Amino acid sequence: MGQFEGKVALVTGAARGIGQAAALKLAREGADLAVCDLDKDWLAETAGIISDSGRRVETYSVNVSDSKSVQEGIADIERDFARIDVLVNNAGITNDNLLVRMTEDEWDRVIDVNLKGTFLITKAVSRIMMKQRSGAIVNIASIIGLIGNAGQCNYSASKAGVIAFTKSCAKELAARNIRANAVAPGFIKTKMTDDLPEEVQKKMLDGIPLKRFGTPEDVAEVVAFLAGDAAGYVSGQVLTVCGGMVT
Ligand code: NAP
């Protein structure tokens, strides 16, 4: 019997990449899944694999940066499943530029999805978890939120914000038996990183002690650990998954 048998997990940005891998991992370990992305049609692949594995899965169109969309999406999920045991705030974007060239719009877009989106979803879901008096929240941050990166001042600020937000949530929600932790991936092979020029990817590989890029599954393993009872006394922490880049 899987560790998430009888539990309901919600994963945002679950159409592909790390979000898809996290949703599949939680389902393999027994969870029923509410999966969200900007357009629910993009979730067909994720949902197909989960339902083939015998778990219940429902798909939702939710823009995490839009409070109305979040409120409606979470209300639909509460109606369909009646509970949420695990929340994985994964939806995220980059919009890189050097500081001096960065437009206000590029700044706002990244902060709105990565940081405000995490706030909006967590606020709506924590109300449900508080009623249950249990829950586990896993926020996908980034090592860039810990160490910074040239060309990513918007992204690094958003992910540092996610880490600080996670720590505050952990303190605020602990009394209701809700844990909150963050995962900080390094360079993971997904569409987000495939778009980088080959020479940039090569330079990055040189800086990874384990000498390989991470996979979405590498991150999903750690998400499942933090979401599960094995991490029952772990809250307010940031776990890096970066092949030893940040120690
Ligand atoms: P990805 O392949 O681009 O997947 C992200 C998913 O989130 C996409 O399906 C995307 O939809 C969706 N999304 C974007 N904006 C959204 C919004 N406003 N509301 C709902 N869904 C939205 O990215 P990934 O590499 O798997 O990254 C997942 C998370 O890991 C992100 O938070 C990212 O910052 C973090 N991370 C990634 C890496 C890495 O190396 N890949 C490293 C550190 C941290 P669209 O198709 O519209 O974009």
mmCIF file of C-alpha atoms and ligand atoms in Angstrom:
data_model
loop_
_atom_site.group_PDB
_atom_site.id
_atom_site.type_symbol
_atom_site.label_atom_id
_atom_site.label_comp_id
_atom_site.label_asym_id
_atom_site.label_seq_id
_atom_site.Cartn_x
_atom_site.Cartn_y
_atom_site.Cartn_z
ATOM 1 C CA MET A 1 0.000 0.000 0.000
ATOM 2 C CA GLY A 2 1.407 3.402 -1.027
ATOM 3 C CA GLN A 3 2.150 6.038 1.574
ATOM 4 C CA PHE A 4 -0.447 8.437 0.072
ATOM 5 C CA GLU A 5 -3.306 5.913 -0.141
ATOM 6 C CA GLY A 6 -6.586 7.703 0.702
ATOM 7 C CA LYS A 7 -4.952 11.121 0.342
ATOM 8 C CA VAL A 8 -5.605 13.889 -2.167
ATOM 9 C CA ALA A 9 -2.743 15.847 -3.701
ATOM 10 C CA LEU A 10 -2.919 19.087 -5.678
ATOM 11 C CA VAL A 11 -0.085 19.961 -8.068
ATOM 12 C CA THR A 12 0.059 23.245 -10.021
ATOM 13 C CA GLY A 13 1.783 23.520 -13.405
ATOM 14 C CA ALA A 14 1.379 19.745 -13.772
ATOM 15 C CA ALA A 15 1.195 19.547 -17.585
ATOM 16 C CA ARG A 16 4.891 18.795 -17.986
ATOM 17 C CA GLY A 17 8.335 18.927 -16.399
ATOM 18 C CA ILE A 18 8.766 18.833 -12.630
ATOM 19 C CA GLY A 19 5.038 19.290 -11.933
ATOM 20 C CA GLN A 20 4.119 16.315 -14.101
ATOM 21 C CA ALA A 21 6.820 14.128 -12.504
ATOM 22 C CA ALA A 22 5.666 15.124 -8.998
ATOM 23 C CA ALA A 23 2.026 14.353 -9.803
ATOM 24 C CA LEU A 24 2.953 10.940 -11.274
ATOM 25 C CA LYS A 25 5.156 10.076 -8.291
ATOM 26 C CA LEU A 26 2.447 10.971 -5.747
ATOM 27 C CA ALA A 27 -0.092 8.930 -7.747
ATOM 28 C CA ARG A 28 2.287 5.948 -7.927
ATOM 29 C CA GLU A 29 2.472 6.133 -4.136
ATOM 30 C CA GLY A 30 -1.312 6.006 -3.857
ATOM 31 C CA ALA A 31 -2.603 9.609 -3.953
ATOM 32 C CA ASP A 32 -5.630 10.779 -5.878
ATOM 33 C CA LEU A 33 -4.694 13.872 -7.887
ATOM 34 C CA ALA A 34 -6.134 17.291 -8.628
ATOM 35 C CA VAL A 35 -3.839 18.622 -11.363
ATOM 36 C CA CYS A 36 -3.859 22.237 -12.552
ATOM 37 C CA ASP A 37 -2.294 24.168 -15.385
ATOM 38 C CA LEU A 38 -3.161 27.288 -17.356
ATOM 39 C CA ASP A 39 -5.259 25.187 -19.741
ATOM 40 C CA LYS A 40 -6.733 21.879 -18.589
ATOM 41 C CA ASP A 41 -6.412 20.436 -22.110
ATOM 42 C CA TRP A 42 -2.617 20.432 -21.670
ATOM 43 C CA LEU A 43 -3.056 18.054 -18.735
ATOM 44 C CA ALA A 44 -4.326 15.169 -20.893
ATOM 45 C CA GLU A 45 -0.974 13.311 -20.847
ATOM 46 C CA THR A 46 -0.501 13.667 -17.071
ATOM 47 C CA ALA A 47 -4.115 12.686 -16.381
ATOM 48 C CA GLY A 48 -3.958 9.715 -18.774
ATOM 49 C CA ILE A 49 -0.916 8.206 -17.046
ATOM 50 C CA ILE A 50 -2.445 8.716 -13.588
ATOM 51 C CA SER A 51 -5.809 7.188 -14.453
ATOM 52 C CA ASP A 52 -4.060 4.241 -16.153
ATOM 53 C CA SER A 53 -2.357 3.610 -12.810
ATOM 54 C CA GLY A 54 -5.778 3.262 -11.194
ATOM 55 C CA ARG A 55 -5.833 6.510 -9.242
ATOM 56 C CA ARG A 56 -8.517 9.160 -9.477
ATOM 57 C CA VAL A 57 -7.450 12.304 -11.326
ATOM 58 C CA GLU A 58 -9.306 15.528 -12.168
ATOM 59 C CA THR A 59 -7.947 18.387 -14.289
ATOM 60 C CA TYR A 60 -8.456 22.121 -13.734
ATOM 61 C CA SER A 61 -7.615 25.286 -15.700
ATOM 62 C CA VAL A 62 -6.057 27.559 -13.090
ATOM 63 C CA ASN A 63 -3.872 30.620 -13.607
ATOM 64 C CA VAL A 64 -2.068 30.769 -10.275
ATOM 65 C CA SER A 65 -1.378 34.509 -10.604
ATOM 66 C CA ASP A 66 -5.074 35.385 -10.939
ATOM 67 C CA SER A 67 -6.971 35.431 -7.638
ATOM 68 C CA LYS A 68 -10.392 34.831 -9.242
ATOM 69 C CA SER A 69 -9.081 31.845 -11.200
ATOM 70 C CA VAL A 70 -7.464 30.445 -8.031
ATOM 71 C CA GLN A 71 -10.603 30.901 -5.923
ATOM 72 C CA GLU A 72 -12.779 29.204 -8.536
ATOM 73 C CA GLY A 73 -10.267 26.383 -9.105
ATOM 74 C CA ILE A 74 -9.838 25.583 -5.418
ATOM 75 C CA ALA A 75 -13.620 25.717 -4.876
ATOM 76 C CA ASP A 76 -14.032 23.186 -7.720
ATOM 77 C CA ILE A 77 -11.357 20.926 -6.211
ATOM 78 C CA GLU A 78 -12.968 21.117 -2.752
ATOM 79 C CA ARG A 79 -16.340 20.235 -4.309
ATOM 80 C CA ASP A 80 -14.837 17.278 -6.227
ATOM 81 C CA PHE A 81 -12.534 15.815 -3.558
ATOM 82 C CA ALA A 82 -13.741 17.330 -0.240
ATOM 83 C CA ARG A 83 -10.152 17.517 1.052
ATOM 84 C CA ILE A 84 -6.546 18.380 0.091
ATOM 85 C CA ASP A 85 -3.757 16.603 1.968
ATOM 86 C CA VAL A 86 -0.745 17.573 -0.141
ATOM 87 C CA LEU A 87 -0.148 20.820 -2.025
ATOM 88 C CA VAL A 88 2.745 21.155 -4.468
ATOM 89 C CA ASN A 89 3.203 24.763 -5.618
ATOM 90 C CA ASN A 90 5.167 24.108 -8.792
ATOM 91 C CA ALA A 91 3.864 26.500 -11.491
ATOM 92 C CA GLY A 92 6.664 28.889 -12.388
ATOM 93 C CA ILE A 93 8.194 30.861 -15.237
ATOM 94 C CA THR A 94 11.388 32.650 -16.184
ATOM 95 C CA ASN A 95 11.687 35.892 -18.144
ATOM 96 C CA ASP A 96 15.404 36.615 -18.119
ATOM 97 C CA ASN A 97 17.107 39.921 -18.790
ATOM 98 C CA LEU A 98 19.976 41.941 -17.411
ATOM 99 C CA LEU A 99 18.911 44.281 -14.624
ATOM 100 C CA VAL A 100 19.540 47.454 -16.621
ATOM 101 C CA ARG A 101 17.410 46.153 -19.514
ATOM 102 C CA MET A 102 14.678 44.491 -17.478
ATOM 103 C CA THR A 103 11.263 46.001 -18.048
ATOM 104 C CA GLU A 104 8.727 46.487 -15.306
ATOM 105 C CA ASP A 105 6.510 43.998 -17.148
ATOM 106 C CA GLU A 106 9.242 41.302 -17.118
ATOM 107 C CA TRP A 107 9.703 41.877 -13.391
ATOM 108 C CA ASP A 108 5.961 41.790 -12.643
ATOM 109 C CA ARG A 109 5.212 38.682 -14.734
ATOM 110 C CA VAL A 110 7.755 36.533 -12.911
ATOM 111 C CA ILE A 111 6.901 37.814 -9.440
ATOM 112 C CA ASP A 112 3.177 37.415 -10.175
ATOM 113 C CA VAL A 113 3.385 33.752 -11.210
ATOM 114 C CA ASN A 114 6.183 32.473 -8.970
ATOM 115 C CA LEU A 115 5.622 34.400 -5.738
ATOM 116 C CA LYS A 116 2.095 35.819 -5.789
ATOM 117 C CA GLY A 117 0.852 32.563 -7.358
ATOM 118 C CA THR A 118 2.341 30.558 -4.482
ATOM 119 C CA PHE A 119 0.707 32.943 -2.001
ATOM 120 C CA LEU A 120 -2.747 32.824 -3.650
ATOM 121 C CA ILE A 121 -2.873 29.035 -3.937
ATOM 122 C CA THR A 122 -1.462 28.440 -0.451
ATOM 123 C CA LYS A 123 -3.915 30.900 1.110
ATOM 124 C CA ALA A 124 -6.901 29.159 -0.517
ATOM 125 C CA VAL A 125 -5.670 25.622 0.247
ATOM 126 C CA SER A 126 -4.540 26.357 3.813
ATOM 127 C CA ARG A 127 -8.151 27.199 4.709
ATOM 128 C CA ILE A 128 -9.090 23.609 3.757
ATOM 129 C CA MET A 129 -6.048 22.085 5.484
ATOM 130 C CA MET A 130 -6.731 24.104 8.653
ATOM 131 C CA LYS A 131 -10.265 22.680 8.817
ATOM 132 C CA GLN A 132 -8.785 19.169 8.404
ATOM 133 C CA ARG A 133 -6.095 19.920 10.967
ATOM 134 C CA SER A 134 -3.515 18.285 8.710
ATOM 135 C CA GLY A 135 -1.605 18.895 5.510
ATOM 136 C CA ALA A 136 1.771 19.092 3.813
ATOM 137 C CA ILE A 137 2.843 21.923 1.529
ATOM 138 C CA VAL A 138 5.851 21.629 -0.782
ATOM 139 C CA ASN A 139 6.897 24.767 -2.648
ATOM 140 C CA ILE A 140 9.221 24.497 -5.644
ATOM 141 C CA ALA A 141 11.827 27.222 -5.226
ATOM 142 C CA SER A 142 15.266 27.181 -6.928
ATOM 143 C CA ILE A 143 18.927 27.320 -5.977
ATOM 144 C CA ILE A 144 18.858 30.669 -7.806
ATOM 145 C CA GLY A 145 16.752 31.930 -4.882
ATOM 146 C CA LEU A 146 19.682 31.028 -2.607
ATOM 147 C CA ILE A 147 22.715 32.094 -4.650
ATOM 148 C CA GLY A 148 21.388 34.523 -7.308
ATOM 149 C CA ASN A 149 22.222 34.519 -11.019
ATOM 150 C CA ALA A 150 23.170 37.227 -13.499
ATOM 151 C CA GLY A 151 20.231 37.892 -15.808
ATOM 152 C CA GLN A 152 17.670 36.520 -13.371
ATOM 153 C CA CYS A 153 17.108 39.244 -10.769
ATOM 154 C CA ASN A 154 13.325 38.853 -11.128
ATOM 155 C CA TYR A 155 13.460 35.037 -10.913
ATOM 156 C CA SER A 156 15.966 34.962 -8.018
ATOM 157 C CA ALA A 157 13.893 37.471 -6.039
ATOM 158 C CA SER A 158 10.718 35.461 -6.661
ATOM 159 C CA LYS A 159 12.328 32.212 -5.497
ATOM 160 C CA ALA A 160 14.005 33.801 -2.464
ATOM 161 C CA GLY A 161 10.527 35.124 -1.678
ATOM 162 C CA VAL A 162 9.081 31.612 -1.992
ATOM 163 C CA ILE A 163 11.674 30.341 0.494
ATOM 164 C CA ALA A 164 10.901 33.081 3.045
ATOM 165 C CA PHE A 165 7.163 32.586 2.470
ATOM 166 C CA THR A 166 7.589 28.847 3.140
ATOM 167 C CA LYS A 167 9.338 29.505 6.450
ATOM 168 C CA SER A 168 6.597 31.902 7.598
ATOM 169 C CA CYS A 169 3.854 29.454 6.576
ATOM 170 C CA ALA A 170 5.632 26.679 8.483
ATOM 171 C CA LYS A 171 5.562 28.779 11.662
ATOM 172 C CA GLU A 172 2.007 30.018 11.186
ATOM 173 C CA LEU A 173 0.386 26.707 10.244
ATOM 174 C CA ALA A 174 2.246 24.312 12.551
ATOM 175 C CA ALA A 175 -0.373 24.639 15.283
ATOM 176 C CA ARG A 176 -2.898 23.089 12.853
ATOM 177 C CA ASN A 177 -0.563 20.179 12.057
ATOM 178 C CA ILE A 178 0.352 21.568 8.636
ATOM 179 C CA ARG A 179 3.967 21.386 7.464
ATOM 180 C CA ALA A 180 5.513 23.593 4.778
ATOM 181 C CA ASN A 181 8.863 22.972 3.095
ATOM 182 C CA ALA A 182 10.640 24.090 -0.067
ATOM 183 C CA VAL A 183 12.629 22.188 -2.662
ATOM 184 C CA ALA A 184 15.371 24.133 -4.426
ATOM 185 C CA PRO A 185 16.283 22.381 -7.677
ATOM 186 C CA GLY A 186 19.452 23.144 -9.594
ATOM 187 C CA PHE A 187 19.634 22.567 -13.353
ATOM 188 C CA ILE A 188 16.829 20.153 -14.261
ATOM 189 C CA LYS A 189 16.211 18.995 -17.855
ATOM 190 C CA THR A 190 12.765 20.386 -18.763
ATOM 191 C CA LYS A 191 11.334 22.726 -21.386
ATOM 192 C CA MET A 192 12.368 25.634 -19.133
ATOM 193 C CA THR A 193 16.062 24.720 -19.507
ATOM 194 C CA ASP A 194 15.929 23.162 -23.022
ATOM 195 C CA ASP A 195 15.418 26.687 -24.367
ATOM 196 C CA LEU A 196 18.896 27.750 -23.116
ATOM 197 C CA PRO A 197 21.671 27.909 -25.751
ATOM 198 C CA GLU A 198 23.897 24.805 -25.937
ATOM 199 C CA GLU A 199 27.041 26.660 -24.820
ATOM 200 C CA VAL A 200 25.219 27.942 -21.702
ATOM 201 C CA GLN A 201 24.092 24.379 -20.925
ATOM 202 C CA LYS A 202 27.665 23.092 -21.343
ATOM 203 C CA LYS A 203 29.047 25.772 -19.029
ATOM 204 C CA MET A 204 26.443 24.863 -16.429
ATOM 205 C CA LEU A 205 27.290 21.153 -16.663
ATOM 206 C CA ASP A 206 30.931 21.986 -15.896
ATOM 207 C CA GLY A 207 29.778 23.523 -12.595
ATOM 208 C CA ILE A 208 27.780 20.491 -11.412
ATOM 209 C CA PRO A 209 29.844 18.222 -9.124
ATOM 210 C CA LEU A 210 27.741 15.130 -9.975
ATOM 211 C CA LYS A 211 28.449 15.828 -13.689
ATOM 212 C CA ARG A 212 24.903 15.425 -14.965
ATOM 213 C CA PHE A 213 21.777 17.518 -15.245
ATOM 214 C CA GLY A 214 18.955 16.615 -12.884
ATOM 215 C CA THR A 215 15.749 14.991 -14.070
ATOM 216 C CA PRO A 216 12.190 15.928 -13.084
ATOM 217 C CA GLU A 217 12.083 12.536 -11.345
ATOM 218 C CA ASP A 218 15.070 13.496 -9.152
ATOM 219 C CA VAL A 219 12.992 16.420 -7.863
ATOM 220 C CA ALA A 220 9.772 14.397 -7.603
ATOM 221 C CA GLU A 221 11.452 11.923 -5.209
ATOM 222 C CA VAL A 222 12.272 14.747 -2.804
ATOM 223 C CA VAL A 223 8.805 16.280 -3.156
ATOM 224 C CA ALA A 224 7.263 12.940 -2.175
ATOM 225 C CA PHE A 225 9.620 12.601 0.789
ATOM 226 C CA LEU A 226 8.751 16.081 2.120
ATOM 227 C CA ALA A 227 5.024 15.506 1.514
ATOM 228 C CA GLY A 228 5.017 12.156 3.310
ATOM 229 C CA ASP A 229 5.020 10.946 6.895
ATOM 230 C CA ALA A 230 8.749 10.118 6.758
ATOM 231 C CA ALA A 231 9.230 13.908 6.950
ATOM 232 C CA GLY A 232 6.620 14.273 9.701
ATOM 233 C CA TYR A 233 8.983 16.295 11.917
ATOM 234 C CA VAL A 234 10.432 18.402 9.069
ATOM 235 C CA SER A 235 8.977 21.868 8.488
ATOM 236 C CA GLY A 236 10.239 25.257 7.314
ATOM 237 C CA GLN A 237 13.211 23.682 5.516
ATOM 238 C CA VAL A 238 14.766 24.107 2.080
ATOM 239 C CA LEU A 239 16.154 20.965 0.465
ATOM 240 C CA THR A 240 18.422 21.496 -2.540
ATOM 241 C CA VAL A 241 18.333 18.989 -5.423
ATOM 242 C CA CYS A 242 21.238 20.236 -7.486
ATOM 243 C CA GLY A 243 23.903 17.574 -7.923
ATOM 244 C CA GLY A 244 26.036 19.170 -5.224
ATOM 245 C CA MET A 245 26.201 22.676 -6.740
ATOM 246 C CA VAL A 246 25.063 24.433 -3.567
ATOM 247 C CA THR A 247 26.372 23.053 -0.301
HETATM 248 P P1 NAP B 1 8.082 23.984 -17.233
HETATM 249 O O1 NAP B 1 8.499 22.741 -17.978
HETATM 250 O O2 NAP B 1 8.063 25.280 -17.954
HETATM 251 O O3 NAP B 1 6.648 23.700 -16.566
HETATM 252 C C1 NAP B 1 5.984 24.680 -15.806
HETATM 253 C C2 NAP B 1 4.500 24.490 -15.962
HETATM 254 O O4 NAP B 1 3.834 25.540 -15.220
HETATM 255 C C3 NAP B 1 4.065 24.629 -17.422
HETATM 256 O O5 NAP B 1 3.108 23.645 -17.749
HETATM 257 C C4 NAP B 1 3.502 26.027 -17.436
HETATM 258 O O6 NAP B 1 2.555 26.274 -18.459
HETATM 259 C C5 NAP B 1 2.858 26.124 -16.063
HETATM 260 N N1 NAP B 1 2.544 27.505 -15.737
HETATM 261 C C6 NAP B 1 3.228 28.621 -16.098
HETATM 262 N N2 NAP B 1 2.592 29.722 -15.655
HETATM 263 C C7 NAP B 1 1.486 29.301 -14.998
HETATM 264 C C8 NAP B 1 0.421 29.965 -14.343
HETATM 265 N N3 NAP B 1 0.358 31.297 -14.260
HETATM 266 N N4 NAP B 1 -0.567 29.216 -13.777
HETATM 267 C C9 NAP B 1 -0.526 27.874 -13.875
HETATM 268 N N5 NAP B 1 0.446 27.188 -14.483
HETATM 269 C C10 NAP B 1 1.434 27.887 -15.055
HETATM 270 O O7 NAP B 1 8.990 24.226 -15.966
HETATM 271 P P2 NAP B 1 9.797 23.233 -14.988
HETATM 272 O O8 NAP B 1 11.217 23.286 -15.367
HETATM 273 O O9 NAP B 1 9.102 21.920 -14.851
HETATM 274 O O10 NAP B 1 9.653 24.070 -13.644
HETATM 275 C C11 NAP B 1 8.720 23.790 -12.636
HETATM 276 C C12 NAP B 1 9.091 24.578 -11.382
HETATM 277 O O11 NAP B 1 10.418 24.240 -11.009
HETATM 278 C C13 NAP B 1 9.079 26.092 -11.584
HETATM 279 O O12 NAP B 1 8.591 26.716 -10.426
HETATM 280 C C14 NAP B 1 10.547 26.410 -11.791
HETATM 281 O O13 NAP B 1 10.852 27.739 -11.450
HETATM 282 C C15 NAP B 1 11.188 25.411 -10.862
HETATM 283 N N6 NAP B 1 12.594 25.125 -11.165
HETATM 284 C C16 NAP B 1 12.954 24.580 -12.361
HETATM 285 C C17 NAP B 1 14.316 24.322 -12.597
HETATM 286 C C18 NAP B 1 14.805 23.705 -13.874
HETATM 287 O O14 NAP B 1 16.035 23.620 -14.054
HETATM 288 N N7 NAP B 1 13.950 23.260 -14.777
HETATM 289 C C19 NAP B 1 15.267 24.667 -11.639
HETATM 290 C C20 NAP B 1 14.844 25.233 -10.450
HETATM 291 C C21 NAP B 1 13.508 25.456 -10.227
HETATM 292 P P3 NAP B 1 3.063 26.974 -19.845
HETATM 293 O O15 NAP B 1 3.074 25.884 -20.826
HETATM 294 O O16 NAP B 1 2.098 28.035 -20.142
HETATM 295 O O17 NAP B 1 4.409 27.585 -19.593
#
